[in-house]
Structures are given as C-alpha cells and as structure tokens.
Amino acid sequence: MDLNLAWLRSWLAVVDSGGFARAAPRLHLSQPRISAHVASLERALGCELIDRRARPLALTDDGKRLLPKARAIVAAVDDTVSDMRSTATTYAGKLTIASFASASDAFLPGVLMKLRTANPLLEVGVIDGDVKVIESTLSERQAAVALRPYRPDPADPALVRRGIWSEPFVVLAPTGHPILETRDDPLPLEQIARYPVITIGDPLADPILGFEALSAMHSSGVEARVGIVSHQPTTLAAMVRAGHGIGLVNLLAARMVRTDGLEIRGVDNPHLRRDVALWWHAERPLSHAAQAFIDLALSSELPEGTHPLPEE
C-alpha cells in the first residue's frame, strides 16, 4: 500500500497538538477523518504509532522511530512545492521561522514586511519560544530557519549559524530601589549581584539565573544570589515592578516591556551580552524562500543599540 502524504500530516498534527480532537481544527478536518488517516498510516506501515491507552498521548517505539523521518518527508515535500511554484522573481509556498520574544518584537516584523511585499504568494508562519523550543523546531524540521541567541550552545551539532548582532544587557529596577541611589551608570556586576536578580532563561534548567547572566557572573568571579527565572520579558518586568528583585535582561527585551514604575541602567561587564544569529539545519537544503529570508535579514538595518557581529 502506498503512503498518503495526508496521513503523515494528520499523524504529525496529532503528535504536535497532543491529541486527535486538538489536531482536527489545526488541519480543518473532522476528528473522525483525522482518526481514519492515522489508522490508515498504521495499517500501511504494519505497526501501531500511538499508544492509545496512555494519557497524555504517547508514541510507541515505532512512532518514535518514524517521527523524525515523517517530519523530514513533509518538510522536503513542502520545500519542493515552494520551489516549483516560485518564479524567477517571486517565491511561493510556505516558510516557517522560529524566533524568541525580543527578536520577534524588534527585528522580525520589518524583515518579514520586505519578504512578503516582494513575495505576496508566500505563506509565513512564526513560532515563538525559548532556545530549547527554537532548537527543537529546527531539529525536527518544523521551522526552516530561526533567530536564536548563540548561548547556550545547541545540542544538535547539525545546526549552523550566521551571526547578526550583539546587544548589551541592562538592569531594570523599580523606582526608589537602593541600587539606583549610586551615581554609577553603567552599574558594575558586583553591585548588581548584591540583590536578588530576575533573568530570562529556562525555569526548569536554570534554577538560579538565566544562562547568559550566570555565565557572565562565573566568568567575572561574582557569586550569584538566588533569584527568579522566567521565559518572558513581560513576566520579568512584572516581577521587578512588584519588588521581587532587579531585572538583568538583554536590551531589546527591556525595550519591549512596560517601564512605568521602572528605571533602566546599563551594565559594566565585558562578559555580559547577547549574541544573536540566524540558524538552520545543515542536513536540510534551504528553500528559495528560506534563503531569501536569510539574505534580507543579513542586509536589514539592525535594532537600535545593537552592533553587527563579524562573519565567523
């Protein structure tokens, strides 16, 4: 029996959404149709792919083996369709980009406006997340290209990068905080470390500080105090405003949040910065649309306060 691409798409939608009912609106299909597609795929392959007794949804060993191959097949087909529908002057099809909050706010909209103006038939999707989410979308072929900080290093060695910009970190402090009484601006990291610090990072993996802030403190011989780690700049700002500590965050993240009741100071430390790059998977050929996005991103004006990174 030949495999139907729609079966693979339905099965991937079930996996990504966590259930048959959630997958249905994602593909604009009924739940019985989704179930029928998955059942047909399992019959064609001669194995069960989903453990239907498990809650929440879980893949069988065969399902886990199929998952990266299925993503690669669907990505290759989508890229092929995109390239074949493209002309010498315009690109069509679908392009999915992964990014993180402050890059999506300060840089991505302008690049996408240029891309979509030149290619009105191109469908663009944006996946926002932290570094782990971004890496996962690239490794699993859910996104063709991504904006991601350099650090922490990705676990997937097949991910390659092209640097775009470097930006400083700043302090967010509530009005009246003792750290604002000093005349120092920028503030030395040693002085910042005297207070509980709130940073952007992975709350599950970074229980004390976000990776960039913790690395800078270790490199500077500064002992870090226990603070709060959040995924989102808006949450960080709310925590600072409520008096839980001072924020230590990249410049673009500080600019995207409400600053009423807060003050911003610079940080005097050569180790504390955020380097941002374009990332893609070396084992997945870039579509014409993905390459066009990369070219536009590299030639676009950088956000204010950042500076370009040299080619590696």
mmCIF file of C-alpha atoms in Angstrom:
data_model
loop_
_atom_site.group_PDB
_atom_site.id
_atom_site.type_symbol
_atom_site.label_atom_id
_atom_site.label_comp_id
_atom_site.label_asym_id
_atom_site.label_seq_id
_atom_site.Cartn_x
_atom_site.Cartn_y
_atom_site.Cartn_z
ATOM 1 C CA MET A 1 0.000 0.000 0.000
ATOM 2 C CA ASP A 2 1.326 3.448 -0.925
ATOM 3 C CA LEU A 3 1.633 6.076 1.782
ATOM 4 C CA ASN A 4 -0.588 9.127 1.525
ATOM 5 C CA LEU A 5 1.030 12.428 2.497
ATOM 6 C CA ALA A 6 -2.206 13.494 4.178
ATOM 7 C CA TRP A 7 -1.867 10.550 6.570
ATOM 8 C CA LEU A 8 1.556 11.743 7.651
ATOM 9 C CA ARG A 9 0.317 15.324 8.082
ATOM 10 C CA SER A 10 -2.602 14.160 10.213
ATOM 11 C CA TRP A 11 -0.403 11.963 12.376
ATOM 12 C CA LEU A 12 2.114 14.788 12.899
ATOM 13 C CA ALA A 13 -0.728 17.145 13.819
ATOM 14 C CA VAL A 14 -1.913 14.645 16.441
ATOM 15 C CA VAL A 15 1.617 14.368 17.838
ATOM 16 C CA ASP A 16 2.239 18.126 17.885
ATOM 17 C CA SER A 17 -1.138 19.099 19.327
ATOM 18 C CA GLY A 18 -1.293 16.268 21.856
ATOM 19 C CA GLY A 19 -4.485 14.567 20.727
ATOM 20 C CA PHE A 20 -6.923 13.753 17.945
ATOM 21 C CA ALA A 21 -9.509 16.359 18.978
ATOM 22 C CA ARG A 22 -6.919 19.142 19.071
ATOM 23 C CA ALA A 23 -5.459 18.121 15.718
ATOM 24 C CA ALA A 24 -8.777 18.391 13.858
ATOM 25 C CA PRO A 25 -9.166 22.212 13.830
ATOM 26 C CA ARG A 26 -5.462 22.573 13.136
ATOM 27 C CA LEU A 27 -5.919 20.841 9.766
ATOM 28 C CA HIS A 28 -9.527 21.952 9.232
ATOM 29 C CA LEU A 29 -10.655 18.324 9.234
ATOM 30 C CA SER A 30 -13.142 16.394 11.345
ATOM 31 C CA GLN A 31 -11.850 14.242 14.194
ATOM 32 C CA PRO A 32 -13.117 11.026 12.524
ATOM 33 C CA ARG A 33 -11.157 11.937 9.383
ATOM 34 C CA ILE A 34 -8.008 12.509 11.443
ATOM 35 C CA SER A 35 -8.502 9.165 13.186
ATOM 36 C CA ALA A 36 -9.040 7.449 9.842
ATOM 37 C CA HIS A 37 -5.837 8.944 8.449
ATOM 38 C CA VAL A 38 -3.789 7.746 11.414
ATOM 39 C CA ALA A 39 -5.346 4.286 11.251
ATOM 40 C CA SER A 40 -4.580 4.059 7.518
ATOM 41 C CA LEU A 41 -0.980 5.070 8.167
ATOM 42 C CA GLU A 42 -0.611 2.396 10.835
ATOM 43 C CA ARG A 43 -2.100 -0.259 8.555
ATOM 44 C CA ALA A 44 0.215 0.750 5.715
ATOM 45 C CA LEU A 45 3.273 0.524 7.979
ATOM 46 C CA GLY A 46 2.102 -2.586 9.810
ATOM 47 C CA CYS A 47 2.596 -1.178 13.299
ATOM 48 C CA GLU A 48 0.996 0.996 15.961
ATOM 49 C CA LEU A 49 2.387 4.506 16.168
ATOM 50 C CA ILE A 50 0.376 5.866 19.095
ATOM 51 C CA ASP A 51 -0.235 4.192 22.444
ATOM 52 C CA ARG A 52 -3.947 4.823 22.777
ATOM 53 C CA ARG A 53 -4.003 3.560 26.354
ATOM 54 C CA ALA A 54 -1.623 6.264 27.563
ATOM 55 C CA ARG A 55 -2.778 9.611 28.909
ATOM 56 C CA PRO A 56 -1.477 12.075 27.878
ATOM 57 C CA LEU A 57 -0.790 10.918 24.329
ATOM 58 C CA ALA A 58 2.385 8.848 23.939
ATOM 59 C CA LEU A 59 4.220 7.400 20.960
ATOM 60 C CA THR A 60 5.160 3.764 20.655
ATOM 61 C CA ASP A 61 8.754 2.840 19.876
ATOM 62 C CA ASP A 62 7.788 2.588 16.199
ATOM 63 C CA GLY A 63 6.189 6.020 16.412
ATOM 64 C CA LYS A 64 9.350 7.491 17.896
ATOM 65 C CA ARG A 65 11.399 5.980 15.060
ATOM 66 C CA LEU A 66 9.021 7.352 12.437
ATOM 67 C CA LEU A 67 8.733 10.889 13.847
ATOM 68 C CA PRO A 68 11.978 12.457 12.530
ATOM 69 C CA LYS A 69 11.584 10.683 9.185
ATOM 70 C CA ALA A 70 7.979 11.857 8.825
ATOM 71 C CA ARG A 71 8.974 15.453 9.578
ATOM 72 C CA ALA A 72 11.781 15.251 7.024
ATOM 73 C CA ILE A 73 9.418 13.855 4.360
ATOM 74 C CA VAL A 74 6.775 16.551 4.895
ATOM 75 C CA ALA A 75 9.414 19.314 5.025
ATOM 76 C CA ALA A 76 11.014 18.072 1.799
ATOM 77 C CA VAL A 77 7.659 17.993 0.029
ATOM 78 C CA ASP A 78 6.719 21.472 1.257
ATOM 79 C CA ASP A 79 10.085 22.883 0.199
ATOM 80 C CA THR A 80 9.806 21.223 -3.207
ATOM 81 C CA VAL A 81 6.306 22.614 -3.761
ATOM 82 C CA SER A 82 7.510 26.052 -2.669
ATOM 83 C CA ASP A 83 10.438 25.981 -5.079
ATOM 84 C CA MET A 84 8.415 24.648 -8.003
ATOM 85 C CA ARG A 85 5.697 27.262 -7.552
ATOM 86 C CA SER A 86 8.276 30.021 -7.401
ATOM 87 C CA THR A 87 9.295 32.064 -10.397
ATOM 88 C CA ALA A 88 12.482 33.879 -11.255
ATOM 89 C CA THR A 89 11.231 36.972 -9.442
ATOM 90 C CA THR A 90 8.906 35.772 -6.675
ATOM 91 C CA TYR A 91 8.604 32.872 -4.236
ATOM 92 C CA ALA A 92 5.518 30.920 -3.221
ATOM 93 C CA GLY A 93 4.694 28.112 -0.798
ATOM 94 C CA LYS A 94 5.155 28.228 2.965
ATOM 95 C CA LEU A 95 8.047 29.364 5.158
ATOM 96 C CA THR A 96 8.122 28.764 8.918
ATOM 97 C CA ILE A 97 10.512 30.777 11.062
ATOM 98 C CA ALA A 98 11.336 30.263 14.738
ATOM 99 C CA SER A 99 12.289 33.179 16.957
ATOM 100 C CA PHE A 100 12.399 34.492 20.532
ATOM 101 C CA ALA A 101 10.330 37.289 22.031
ATOM 102 C CA SER A 102 12.581 40.337 21.766
ATOM 103 C CA ALA A 103 13.846 39.478 18.266
ATOM 104 C CA SER A 104 10.254 38.949 17.144
ATOM 105 C CA ASP A 105 9.406 42.360 18.546
ATOM 106 C CA ALA A 106 12.356 44.488 17.401
ATOM 107 C CA PHE A 107 13.631 42.890 14.200
ATOM 108 C CA LEU A 108 11.437 40.233 12.621
ATOM 109 C CA PRO A 109 8.423 42.380 11.568
ATOM 110 C CA GLY A 110 10.495 44.626 9.311
ATOM 111 C CA VAL A 111 12.266 41.717 7.612
ATOM 112 C CA LEU A 112 9.001 39.883 7.015
ATOM 113 C CA MET A 113 7.387 43.009 5.571
ATOM 114 C CA LYS A 114 10.119 43.191 2.928
ATOM 115 C CA LEU A 115 9.878 39.448 2.244
ATOM 116 C CA ARG A 116 6.090 39.380 1.890
ATOM 117 C CA THR A 117 5.955 42.570 -0.160
ATOM 118 C CA ALA A 118 8.330 41.011 -2.688
ATOM 119 C CA ASN A 119 6.604 37.601 -2.495
ATOM 120 C CA PRO A 120 2.863 38.090 -1.946
ATOM 121 C CA LEU A 121 2.070 34.398 -2.558
ATOM 122 C CA LEU A 122 4.406 33.235 0.200
ATOM 123 C CA GLU A 123 2.740 31.969 3.403
ATOM 124 C CA VAL A 124 4.771 32.754 6.512
ATOM 125 C CA GLY A 125 4.461 31.173 9.959
ATOM 126 C CA VAL A 126 6.315 32.279 13.100
ATOM 127 C CA ILE A 127 6.987 30.020 16.101
ATOM 128 C CA ASP A 128 7.978 31.970 19.237
ATOM 129 C CA GLY A 129 9.788 30.198 22.052
ATOM 130 C CA ASP A 130 12.909 29.893 24.172
ATOM 131 C CA VAL A 131 16.204 28.444 22.946
ATOM 132 C CA LYS A 132 15.090 24.857 23.531
ATOM 133 C CA VAL A 133 11.868 25.333 21.580
ATOM 134 C CA ILE A 134 13.762 27.014 18.759
ATOM 135 C CA GLU A 135 16.324 24.212 18.592
ATOM 136 C CA SER A 136 13.588 21.585 18.616
ATOM 137 C CA THR A 137 11.718 23.206 15.728
ATOM 138 C CA LEU A 138 14.882 23.243 13.633
ATOM 139 C CA SER A 139 15.965 19.712 14.527
ATOM 140 C CA GLU A 140 12.503 18.306 13.895
ATOM 141 C CA ARG A 141 12.123 20.224 10.605
ATOM 142 C CA GLN A 142 9.179 22.276 11.875
ATOM 143 C CA ALA A 143 10.991 25.522 11.041
ATOM 144 C CA ALA A 144 13.354 26.149 8.141
ATOM 145 C CA VAL A 145 15.327 28.983 9.737
ATOM 146 C CA ALA A 146 15.456 30.662 13.122
ATOM 147 C CA LEU A 147 16.607 33.677 15.085
ATOM 148 C CA ARG A 148 18.318 32.375 18.228
ATOM 149 C CA PRO A 149 20.958 33.545 20.708
ATOM 150 C CA TYR A 150 24.382 31.924 20.453
ATOM 151 C CA ARG A 151 24.232 30.664 24.031
ATOM 152 C CA PRO A 152 23.643 28.103 25.334
ATOM 153 C CA ASP A 153 25.165 26.009 22.554
ATOM 154 C CA PRO A 154 22.571 23.812 20.818
ATOM 155 C CA ALA A 155 22.697 20.075 21.473
ATOM 156 C CA ASP A 156 22.185 19.289 17.779
ATOM 157 C CA PRO A 157 25.586 19.534 16.047
ATOM 158 C CA ALA A 158 23.895 19.784 12.629
ATOM 159 C CA LEU A 159 22.620 23.288 13.389
ATOM 160 C CA VAL A 160 24.705 26.006 11.753
ATOM 161 C CA ARG A 161 24.621 29.745 12.271
ATOM 162 C CA ARG A 162 25.412 33.130 10.773
ATOM 163 C CA GLY A 163 25.852 35.921 13.309
ATOM 164 C CA ILE A 164 23.735 39.060 13.040
ATOM 165 C CA TRP A 165 24.041 41.299 16.089
ATOM 166 C CA SER A 166 25.324 41.647 19.629
ATOM 167 C CA GLU A 167 23.422 43.580 22.274
ATOM 168 C CA PRO A 168 24.243 44.618 25.837
ATOM 169 C CA PHE A 169 22.399 43.658 28.991
ATOM 170 C CA VAL A 170 20.716 46.266 31.171
ATOM 171 C CA VAL A 171 19.275 46.461 34.662
ATOM 172 C CA LEU A 172 15.570 47.023 35.282
ATOM 173 C CA ALA A 173 14.929 48.308 38.790
ATOM 174 C CA PRO A 174 11.783 49.622 40.470
ATOM 175 C CA THR A 175 11.785 53.356 41.115
ATOM 176 C CA GLY A 176 13.334 54.050 44.515
ATOM 177 C CA HIS A 177 15.395 50.846 44.639
ATOM 178 C CA PRO A 178 18.698 51.281 46.561
ATOM 179 C CA ILE A 179 20.772 50.310 43.519
ATOM 180 C CA LEU A 180 19.545 53.470 41.783
ATOM 181 C CA GLU A 181 20.992 55.690 44.534
ATOM 182 C CA THR A 182 24.512 55.205 43.212
ATOM 183 C CA ARG A 183 25.857 57.501 40.524
ATOM 184 C CA ASP A 184 27.369 54.560 38.658
ATOM 185 C CA ASP A 185 25.943 54.124 35.173
ATOM 186 C CA PRO A 186 26.683 51.575 33.886
ATOM 187 C CA LEU A 187 26.466 49.507 37.048
ATOM 188 C CA PRO A 188 29.218 47.017 37.909
ATOM 189 C CA LEU A 189 28.104 43.388 38.001
ATOM 190 C CA GLU A 190 29.440 43.031 41.553
ATOM 191 C CA GLN A 191 26.977 45.649 42.750
ATOM 192 C CA ILE A 192 24.066 44.056 40.880
ATOM 193 C CA ALA A 193 24.832 40.659 42.438
ATOM 194 C CA ARG A 194 24.146 42.007 45.939
ATOM 195 C CA TYR A 195 20.419 41.851 45.221
ATOM 196 C CA PRO A 196 18.034 39.100 44.097
ATOM 197 C CA VAL A 197 18.175 39.090 40.313
ATOM 198 C CA ILE A 198 15.385 38.199 37.868
ATOM 199 C CA THR A 199 16.533 36.923 34.481
ATOM 200 C CA ILE A 200 15.296 35.399 31.237
ATOM 201 C CA GLY A 201 16.036 31.707 30.894
ATOM 202 C CA ASP A 202 14.644 28.211 31.273
ATOM 203 C CA PRO A 203 12.904 27.892 34.665
ATOM 204 C CA LEU A 204 13.364 24.104 34.531
ATOM 205 C CA ALA A 205 17.066 24.117 33.650
ATOM 206 C CA ASP A 206 18.203 27.436 35.183
ATOM 207 C CA PRO A 207 17.011 27.448 38.806
ATOM 208 C CA ILE A 208 19.255 30.359 39.890
ATOM 209 C CA LEU A 209 19.845 32.626 36.898
ATOM 210 C CA GLY A 210 19.401 32.537 33.149
ATOM 211 C CA PHE A 211 22.327 31.023 31.248
ATOM 212 C CA GLU A 212 23.834 34.254 29.939
ATOM 213 C CA ALA A 213 23.710 36.089 33.264
ATOM 214 C CA LEU A 214 25.034 33.117 35.229
ATOM 215 C CA SER A 215 27.877 32.574 32.745
ATOM 216 C CA ALA A 216 28.897 36.237 32.985
ATOM 217 C CA MET A 217 28.951 36.097 36.780
ATOM 218 C CA HIS A 218 31.045 32.936 36.770
ATOM 219 C CA SER A 219 33.468 34.471 34.251
ATOM 220 C CA SER A 220 33.766 37.581 36.430
ATOM 221 C CA GLY A 221 34.222 35.655 39.691
ATOM 222 C CA VAL A 222 30.950 37.042 41.046
ATOM 223 C CA GLU A 223 28.774 34.859 43.268
ATOM 224 C CA ALA A 224 25.169 34.765 42.111
ATOM 225 C CA ARG A 225 22.267 35.079 44.538
ATOM 226 C CA VAL A 226 19.122 33.044 44.128
ATOM 227 C CA GLY A 227 16.573 34.874 42.023
ATOM 228 C CA ILE A 228 13.699 34.205 39.643
ATOM 229 C CA VAL A 229 13.984 32.808 36.126
ATOM 230 C CA SER A 230 11.214 33.458 33.590
ATOM 231 C CA HIS A 231 10.628 32.675 29.923
ATOM 232 C CA GLN A 232 9.022 36.020 29.148
ATOM 233 C CA PRO A 233 10.249 39.635 29.358
ATOM 234 C CA THR A 234 6.760 40.832 30.329
ATOM 235 C CA THR A 235 6.736 38.466 33.314
ATOM 236 C CA LEU A 236 10.212 39.616 34.321
ATOM 237 C CA ALA A 237 9.135 43.269 34.268
ATOM 238 C CA ALA A 238 6.029 42.497 36.329
ATOM 239 C CA MET A 239 8.138 40.695 38.932
ATOM 240 C CA VAL A 240 10.546 43.641 39.125
ATOM 241 C CA ARG A 241 7.674 46.092 39.410
ATOM 242 C CA ALA A 242 6.228 44.026 42.279
ATOM 243 C CA GLY A 243 9.513 44.206 44.196
ATOM 244 C CA HIS A 244 10.792 40.644 43.833
ATOM 245 C CA GLY A 245 14.234 41.822 42.717
ATOM 246 C CA ILE A 246 16.026 43.673 39.940
ATOM 247 C CA GLY A 247 15.908 42.549 36.341
ATOM 248 C CA LEU A 248 19.021 41.649 34.385
ATOM 249 C CA VAL A 249 17.958 41.391 30.763
ATOM 250 C CA ASN A 250 19.080 41.981 27.185
ATOM 251 C CA LEU A 251 18.460 45.485 25.856
ATOM 252 C CA LEU A 252 15.771 44.566 23.294
ATOM 253 C CA ALA A 253 13.765 42.684 25.921
ATOM 254 C CA ALA A 254 13.878 45.712 28.223
ATOM 255 C CA ARG A 255 12.562 47.899 25.414
ATOM 256 C CA MET A 256 9.557 45.712 24.677
ATOM 257 C CA VAL A 257 8.035 45.808 28.178
ATOM 258 C CA ARG A 258 6.084 48.433 30.083
ATOM 259 C CA THR A 259 8.549 50.572 32.005
ATOM 260 C CA ASP A 260 6.159 52.575 34.175
ATOM 261 C CA GLY A 261 7.484 52.380 37.728
ATOM 262 C CA LEU A 262 10.842 51.094 36.443
ATOM 263 C CA GLU A 263 14.213 52.601 35.593
ATOM 264 C CA ILE A 264 16.865 51.250 33.214
ATOM 265 C CA ARG A 265 20.605 51.325 33.853
ATOM 266 C CA GLY A 266 23.482 49.918 31.825
ATOM 267 C CA VAL A 267 25.753 47.086 32.986
ATOM 268 C CA ASP A 268 29.525 47.421 33.086
ATOM 269 C CA ASN A 269 30.787 43.929 32.250
ATOM 270 C CA PRO A 270 32.532 42.685 29.086
ATOM 271 C CA HIS A 271 31.234 39.122 29.532
ATOM 272 C CA LEU A 272 27.539 40.002 29.660
ATOM 273 C CA ARG A 273 25.980 40.375 26.233
ATOM 274 C CA ARG A 274 23.594 38.564 23.908
ATOM 275 C CA ASP A 275 24.906 37.494 20.517
ATOM 276 C CA VAL A 276 22.134 36.640 18.066
ATOM 277 C CA ALA A 277 22.381 34.587 14.883
ATOM 278 C CA LEU A 278 20.375 33.093 12.076
ATOM 279 C CA TRP A 279 20.298 29.301 12.470
ATOM 280 C CA TRP A 280 19.302 26.490 10.130
ATOM 281 C CA HIS A 281 19.792 22.748 9.793
ATOM 282 C CA ALA A 282 22.798 21.747 7.722
ATOM 283 C CA GLU A 283 21.149 18.479 6.649
ATOM 284 C CA ARG A 284 18.049 20.187 5.247
ATOM 285 C CA PRO A 285 18.547 22.080 1.979
ATOM 286 C CA LEU A 286 17.258 25.631 2.241
ATOM 287 C CA SER A 287 14.325 26.508 0.030
ATOM 288 C CA HIS A 288 14.497 29.604 -2.149
ATOM 289 C CA ALA A 289 12.144 31.347 0.275
ATOM 290 C CA ALA A 290 14.297 30.466 3.310
ATOM 291 C CA GLN A 291 17.417 31.713 1.542
ATOM 292 C CA ALA A 292 15.612 34.929 0.596
ATOM 293 C CA PHE A 293 14.693 35.453 4.260
ATOM 294 C CA ILE A 294 18.311 34.914 5.326
ATOM 295 C CA ASP A 295 19.577 37.361 2.707
ATOM 296 C CA LEU A 296 17.066 40.011 3.774
ATOM 297 C CA ALA A 297 17.841 39.528 7.466
ATOM 298 C CA LEU A 298 21.566 39.930 6.854
ATOM 299 C CA SER A 299 21.059 43.108 4.821
ATOM 300 C CA SER A 300 18.420 44.726 7.060
ATOM 301 C CA GLU A 301 19.041 47.549 9.494
ATOM 302 C CA LEU A 302 19.846 46.234 12.951
ATOM 303 C CA PRO A 303 17.827 47.248 16.032
ATOM 304 C CA GLU A 304 18.995 50.432 17.710
ATOM 305 C CA GLY A 305 21.588 49.841 20.406
ATOM 306 C CA THR A 306 22.971 46.657 18.854
ATOM 307 C CA HIS A 307 26.066 46.250 16.710
ATOM 308 C CA PRO A 308 26.834 43.795 13.916
ATOM 309 C CA LEU A 309 28.766 40.590 14.517
ATOM 310 C CA PRO A 310 31.684 39.791 12.206
ATOM 311 C CA GLU A 311 31.483 36.751 9.949
ATOM 312 C CA GLU A 312 32.936 33.649 11.591
#
